[in-house]
CSV table of C-alpha atoms and ligand atoms in Angstrom, one decimal:
chain,number,residue,atom,x,y,z
Q,1467,MET,CA,146.6,155.1,16.8
Q,1468,THR,CA,143.3,154.6,17.5
Q,1469,ALA,CA,142.2,154.6,21.2
Q,1470,THR,CA,141.4,151.1,23.1
Q,1471,PRO,CA,138.1,150.3,22.8
Q,1472,VAL,CA,136.4,149.7,26.2
Q,1473,LEU,CA,135.1,146.9,24.7
Q,1474,ARG,CA,135.9,144.5,21.7
Q,1475,THR,CA,135.3,140.6,20.5
Q,1476,GLU,CA,137.1,138.5,18.4
Q,1477,HIS,CA,135.8,136.1,16.9
Q,1478,LEU,CA,133.2,135.6,19.6
Q,1479,SER,CA,131.2,131.9,20.1
Q,1480,ARG,CA,129.1,130.1,22.3
Q,1481,ARG,CA,127.4,126.7,21.2
Q,1482,PHE,CA,124.7,124.7,23.4
Q,1483,GLY,CA,124.9,121.2,21.8
Q,1484,GLY,CA,124.6,121.8,18.1
Q,1485,LEU,CA,123.3,125.5,18.5
Q,1486,ASN,CA,125.2,127.9,17.4
Q,1487,ALA,CA,123.3,130.6,19.8
Q,1488,VAL,CA,126.9,133.2,19.2
Q,1489,SER,CA,128.8,132.8,15.7
Q,1490,ASP,CA,131.7,135.0,15.4
Q,1491,VAL,CA,130.6,138.2,16.9
Q,1492,SER,CA,133.5,140.4,16.1
Q,1493,LEU,CA,132.6,143.6,17.9
Q,1494,SER,CA,135.1,147.2,18.9
Q,1495,ILE,CA,133.0,149.8,21.1
Q,1496,PRO,CA,134.8,152.6,21.7
Q,1497,GLU,CA,135.1,155.1,24.8
Q,1498,GLY,CA,131.3,156.3,25.1
Q,1499,GLU,CA,129.7,154.9,22.3
Q,1500,THR,CA,126.0,154.0,22.8
Q,1501,VAL,CA,125.3,150.2,20.7
Q,1502,GLY,CA,122.0,148.9,20.1
Q,1503,VAL,CA,121.7,145.4,19.8
Q,1504,ILE,CA,119.1,144.2,18.2
Q,1505,GLY,CA,117.2,140.7,16.5
Q,1506,PRO,CA,114.4,138.4,17.1
Q,1507,ASN,CA,114.0,136.5,20.0
Q,1508,GLY,CA,116.6,133.7,20.1
Q,1509,ALA,CA,119.5,135.9,18.1
Q,1510,GLY,CA,121.7,135.3,21.0
Q,1511,LYS,CA,121.4,139.0,21.9
Q,1512,SER,CA,121.4,137.7,25.9
Q,1513,THR,CA,123.6,134.7,25.2
Q,1514,LEU,CA,126.4,137.7,23.4
Q,1515,ILE,CA,126.0,139.5,26.9
Q,1516,ASN,CA,126.4,136.8,28.9
Q,1517,LEU,CA,129.4,136.4,27.3
Q,1518,VAL,CA,130.5,139.9,27.7
Q,1519,THR,CA,130.1,139.4,31.6
Q,1520,GLY,CA,131.7,135.9,32.6
Q,1521,HIS,CA,127.5,134.5,33.3
Q,1522,LEU,CA,129.1,132.3,30.3
Q,1523,LYS,CA,132.0,131.5,28.9
Q,1524,PRO,CA,132.9,130.8,24.5
Q,1525,SER,CA,133.2,128.4,23.6
Q,1526,SER,CA,135.9,130.6,21.2
Q,1527,GLY,CA,136.9,134.1,20.5
Q,1528,ARG,CA,137.7,136.5,23.2
Q,1529,VAL,CA,136.5,139.2,24.9
Q,1530,LEU,CA,138.9,142.0,25.6
Q,1531,ILE,CA,137.5,145.0,28.1
Q,1532,ASP,CA,140.0,148.1,27.8
Q,1533,GLY,CA,142.3,146.0,25.8
Q,1534,ARG,CA,142.3,143.6,28.6
Q,1535,ASP,CA,142.0,139.7,27.8
Q,1536,LEU,CA,138.9,138.5,30.5
Q,1537,THR,CA,138.1,136.0,28.0
Q,1538,GLY,CA,136.2,133.3,30.1
Q,1539,ALA,CA,137.3,135.2,33.8
Q,1540,ARG,CA,133.8,135.4,36.1
Q,1541,PRO,CA,131.4,137.6,36.6
Q,1542,TRP,CA,132.7,139.2,40.0
Q,1543,VAL,CA,136.2,139.5,38.1
Q,1544,ILE,CA,134.7,141.4,35.3
Q,1545,THR,CA,132.3,143.9,37.5
Q,1546,HIS,CA,135.3,145.1,38.9
Q,1547,ALA,CA,137.3,145.4,35.6
Q,1548,GLY,CA,134.4,148.5,35.0
Q,1549,VAL,CA,131.5,146.1,33.5
Q,1550,ALA,CA,127.4,146.2,34.9
Q,1551,ARG,CA,124.6,144.3,33.0
Q,1552,THR,CA,121.2,144.1,34.4
Q,1553,PHE,CA,119.3,140.6,33.6
Q,1554,GLN,CA,116.4,140.9,31.5
Q,1555,ILE,CA,114.5,138.3,34.4
Q,1556,VAL,CA,115.2,140.4,37.1
Q,1557,LYS,CA,117.0,138.9,39.5
Q,1558,PRO,CA,116.9,141.6,42.6
Q,1559,PHE,CA,118.2,140.2,46.3
Q,1560,ARG,CA,114.7,139.7,47.5
Q,1561,GLY,CA,115.3,139.3,51.4
Q,1562,MET,CA,116.4,142.6,51.2
Q,1563,THR,CA,114.5,145.8,50.9
Q,1564,VAL,CA,115.2,147.9,47.1
Q,1565,ARG,CA,117.7,150.6,49.1
Q,1566,GLU,CA,119.3,147.4,50.3
Q,1567,ASN,CA,119.8,145.5,47.1
Q,1568,VAL,CA,121.8,149.1,45.5
Q,1569,ALA,CA,123.9,149.4,48.2
Q,1570,ILE,CA,125.6,145.9,47.9
Q,1571,GLY,CA,126.5,146.9,44.8
Q,1572,ILE,CA,128.2,150.2,46.4
Q,1573,LEU,CA,129.6,148.2,49.1
Q,1574,TYR,CA,131.0,145.3,47.5
Q,1575,GLY,CA,131.5,146.1,43.6
Q,1576,PRO,CA,134.6,147.3,42.2
Q,1577,HIS,CA,134.8,151.1,44.2
Q,1578,GLY,CA,134.2,149.3,47.3
Q,1579,VAL,CA,132.8,152.3,49.9
Q,1580,ARG,CA,133.3,150.8,52.7
Q,1581,ARG,CA,131.4,152.4,55.7
Q,1582,MET,CA,127.3,152.1,55.8
Q,1583,SER,CA,126.9,155.3,55.7
Q,1584,HIS,CA,127.9,156.5,52.7
Q,1585,ALA,CA,127.2,153.4,51.4
Q,1586,ARG,CA,123.9,154.4,52.0
Q,1587,GLU,CA,123.9,158.6,50.7
Q,1588,GLN,CA,124.9,156.8,47.3
Q,1589,ALA,CA,122.8,154.3,47.7
Q,1590,THR,CA,119.9,157.5,48.2
Q,1591,ARG,CA,121.5,159.7,44.9
Q,1592,VAL,CA,121.1,156.2,42.7
Q,1593,LEU,CA,117.8,155.8,43.9
Q,1594,GLU,CA,116.7,159.4,42.9
Q,1595,GLU,CA,118.1,158.9,39.9
Q,1596,THR,CA,116.8,155.9,38.6
Q,1597,ASN,CA,112.8,157.5,40.6
Q,1598,LEU,CA,113.0,154.5,43.2
Q,1599,ALA,CA,113.8,156.8,45.7
Q,1600,ASP,CA,109.8,156.8,47.2
Q,1601,LEU,CA,110.0,152.3,47.2
Q,1602,ALA,CA,113.5,152.2,48.5
Q,1603,GLU,CA,112.4,150.6,52.0
Q,1604,ARG,CA,109.7,148.6,50.2
Q,1605,ALA,CA,110.6,144.7,48.9
Q,1606,PRO,CA,111.5,143.6,45.3
Q,1607,GLY,CA,108.3,141.4,45.3
Q,1608,GLU,CA,106.6,144.4,45.9
Q,1609,LEU,CA,107.5,146.4,42.7
Q,1610,SER,CA,106.0,146.8,39.2
Q,1611,VAL,CA,107.3,145.6,36.5
Q,1612,ALA,CA,109.1,148.7,35.7
Q,1613,ASP,CA,109.9,149.7,39.1
Q,1614,ALA,CA,111.5,146.5,38.7
Q,1615,ARG,CA,113.3,146.9,35.3
Q,1616,ARG,CA,114.2,150.2,37.3
Q,1617,LEU,CA,115.6,148.0,40.4
Q,1618,GLU,CA,118.3,146.4,37.8
Q,1619,PHE,CA,119.4,149.7,36.4
Q,1620,ALA,CA,119.7,151.3,39.4
Q,1621,LYS,CA,122.0,148.0,41.0
Q,1622,ALA,CA,123.9,148.6,37.9
Q,1623,LEU,CA,124.8,152.2,38.1
Q,1624,ALA,CA,125.4,151.6,42.3
Q,1625,LEU,CA,128.7,149.8,41.0
Q,1626,ARG,CA,130.1,153.5,38.8
Q,1627,PRO,CA,130.4,151.4,35.4
Q,1628,ARG,CA,132.2,152.7,32.4
Q,1629,LEU,CA,131.0,150.2,30.2
Q,1630,LEU,CA,126.6,149.1,31.0
Q,1631,LEU,CA,125.2,146.5,29.2
Q,1632,LEU,CA,121.1,146.6,29.6
Q,1633,ASP,CA,119.1,143.7,28.1
Q,1634,GLU,CA,115.7,144.8,27.8
Q,1635,VAL,CA,115.1,146.8,30.0
Q,1636,MET,CA,112.2,148.6,28.4
Q,1637,ALA,CA,110.8,145.1,27.8
Q,1638,GLY,CA,106.7,145.3,28.9
Q,1639,LEU,CA,107.0,149.3,29.9
Q,1640,ARG,CA,104.4,151.7,29.2
Q,1641,HIS,CA,105.1,154.7,27.0
Q,1642,ARG,CA,105.8,157.1,30.1
Q,1643,GLU,CA,108.1,154.6,31.8
Q,1644,ILE,CA,109.8,153.7,28.3
Q,1645,GLU,CA,110.5,158.1,27.8
Q,1646,SER,CA,112.1,157.8,31.4
Q,1647,SER,CA,114.3,155.0,31.4
Q,1648,LEU,CA,115.2,156.8,27.6
Q,1649,GLU,CA,115.8,159.9,29.7
Q,1650,LEU,CA,118.5,158.0,32.5
Q,1651,ILE,CA,120.2,156.5,29.1
Q,1652,ARG,CA,120.8,160.1,27.9
Q,1653,THR,CA,122.0,161.4,31.1
Q,1654,LEU,CA,124.6,158.3,31.6
Q,1655,LYS,CA,125.9,158.8,28.2
Q,1656,THR,CA,126.8,162.6,28.7
Q,1657,ARG,CA,128.9,161.2,31.5
Q,1658,GLY,CA,130.6,159.1,29.2
Q,1659,ILE,CA,129.6,156.0,30.0
Q,1660,THR,CA,129.8,153.5,27.3
Q,1661,ILE,CA,126.5,151.4,26.4
Q,1662,VAL,CA,125.3,148.2,24.8
Q,1663,VAL,CA,121.2,148.4,24.9
Q,1664,VAL,CA,119.5,145.5,23.9
Q,1665,GLU,CA,116.2,146.6,23.2
Q,1666,HIS,CA,112.9,144.9,21.5
Q,1667,VAL,CA,111.8,148.6,21.4
Q,1668,MET,CA,112.9,149.9,18.4
Q,1669,ARG,CA,111.9,153.7,19.2
Q,1670,ALA,CA,113.8,153.4,22.2
Q,1671,ILE,CA,117.2,151.8,19.9
Q,1672,LEU,CA,116.8,155.0,17.6
Q,1673,ALA,CA,116.3,157.6,20.3
Q,1674,VAL,CA,119.6,156.5,21.9
Q,1675,SER,CA,122.4,154.2,19.7
Q,1676,ASP,CA,125.1,155.5,18.4
Q,1677,ARG,CA,124.9,152.7,16.3
Q,1678,VAL,CA,123.4,149.4,15.3
Q,1679,VAL,CA,124.2,146.0,15.5
Q,1680,VAL,CA,121.4,143.5,13.9
Q,1681,LEU,CA,122.1,139.8,15.1
Q,1682,HIS,CA,120.2,136.7,13.4
Q,1683,HIS,CA,121.0,133.2,14.7
Q,1684,GLY,CA,123.9,134.7,16.7
Q,1685,LYS,CA,125.3,136.4,13.7
Q,1686,VAL,CA,126.1,140.0,12.9
Q,1687,LEU,CA,123.5,140.5,9.9
Q,1688,THR,CA,124.8,143.9,9.6
Q,1689,GLU,CA,125.9,147.0,11.4
Q,1690,GLY,CA,125.6,150.6,10.8
Q,1691,ARG,CA,123.9,154.0,11.9
Q,1692,PRO,CA,120.8,153.3,13.4
Q,1693,ARG,CA,118.0,154.6,10.7
Q,1694,ASP,CA,120.2,153.1,7.7
Q,1695,VAL,CA,120.0,149.2,9.2
Q,1696,LEU,CA,116.2,149.6,10.4
Q,1697,SER,CA,115.4,150.6,6.8
Q,1698,ASP,CA,117.8,147.8,5.9
Q,1699,PRO,CA,115.0,145.4,3.2
Q,1700,GLN,CA,117.1,142.2,5.3
Q,1701,VAL,CA,116.4,143.8,8.6
Q,1702,VAL,CA,113.2,144.3,8.0
Q,1703,GLU,CA,112.4,140.5,6.6
Q,1704,ALA,CA,114.8,139.2,9.2
Q,1705,TYR,CA,112.3,140.5,11.9
Q,1706,LEU,CA,109.1,140.3,9.8
Q,1707,GLY,CA,110.0,136.9,9.7
Q,1708,HIS,CA,109.5,136.6,12.6
Q,1709,ARG,CA,106.6,138.2,13.5
Q,1710,TYR,CA,105.1,135.7,10.7
Q,1711,ALA,CA,106.3,132.5,12.4
Q,1712,GLN,CA,105.2,133.6,16.1
Q,1713,ARG,CA,101.9,134.7,15.0
Q,1714,ARG,CA,101.5,131.0,13.3
Q,1715,THR,CA,102.4,129.4,16.4
Q,1716,GLY,CA,100.1,131.9,17.9
Q,1717,GLY,CA,102.9,133.3,20.1
Q,1718,SER,CA,102.9,136.7,21.9
U,2724,LIG,N1,121.6,128.4,28.5
U,2724,LIG,C1,121.0,127.8,27.2
U,2724,LIG,N2,120.7,126.4,27.1
U,2724,LIG,C2,120.9,126.3,25.9
U,2724,LIG,N3,120.2,127.1,25.0
U,2724,LIG,C3,120.7,128.4,25.0
U,2724,LIG,C4,121.0,129.0,26.3
U,2724,LIG,N4,120.7,130.4,26.3
U,2724,LIG,C5,120.1,130.5,25.4
U,2724,LIG,N5,120.0,129.2,24.4
U,2724,LIG,C6,119.4,129.6,22.7
U,2724,LIG,O1,120.6,130.1,22.6
U,2724,LIG,C7,119.5,130.9,21.9
U,2724,LIG,C8,120.3,132.3,21.8
U,2724,LIG,O2,119.5,132.7,22.6
U,2724,LIG,P1,119.4,134.0,23.5
U,2724,LIG,O3,120.9,134.6,23.7
U,2724,LIG,O4,118.5,133.6,25.1
U,2724,LIG,O5,118.7,134.6,22.7
U,2724,LIG,P2,117.7,136.7,22.7
U,2724,LIG,O6,118.5,136.7,23.7
U,2724,LIG,O7,118.1,137.3,21.1
U,2724,LIG,O8,116.3,136.6,22.4
U,2724,LIG,C9,118.1,130.3,21.4
U,2724,LIG,O9,118.5,129.2,20.6
U,2724,LIG,C10,118.5,130.2,23.1
U,2724,LIG,O10,117.2,129.2,23.3
U,2725,LIG,MG1,117.4,137.7,25.7
């Protein structure tokens, strides 16, 4: 008998009016695996994460965490099941410092640390791990793009998740900043955390993913080993088609 996957989606779908944003997606992710999810803008990557974390309700299909059916459950229920995520558009608590942003997850997350002194200690550890220690007393609004993305990461890690979903944490980062994010992901992998990485930075996907899933128009176009998938003509075309379209419409 094989172990129960940490995350399983069964025929997961979400419509917005007439648009099938996520369509019949069935995935099974065993404990400790890092799965890269790629696909052009609008492919349904963020929607997929939102469906798994309870930020959106599916139109049909199921979401199972450790075999438990949590389809349509509220986000905090899913958080308490050991799932954490980052947001593509960073969402810090604005009236608080960087340290307090992290401490919140430690105090109110699934591991519910009650003592403020313990929470501060743990927050310091997470801030060190994410290279934010020097910025601990700053307001989130003062952070650079790279540091704001790292804070998203830190807030998620504060929950000590078993399943971590990262939505474009490397977007807009420089080479060196990408390297430090990859280093962090590698560290989390060695701890056995199961990770879903949504990313446009192909180098990053290749560096950390055990498996890659390609979404296109909400559907799984293909999946497999990173190198095989990225040399797949269908995948290349999906991307090239997208880039050409962007160039024609003057997008970036
Ligand atoms: N809340 C929403 N209401 C209506 N349409 C949405 C909503 N969220 C996403 N979409 C649409 O669903 C599709 C998939 O979006 P998204 O999951 O954000 O794609 P990706 O993250 O792959 O770029 C897009 O066409 C997007 O415009
Ligand atoms: Mg997205």
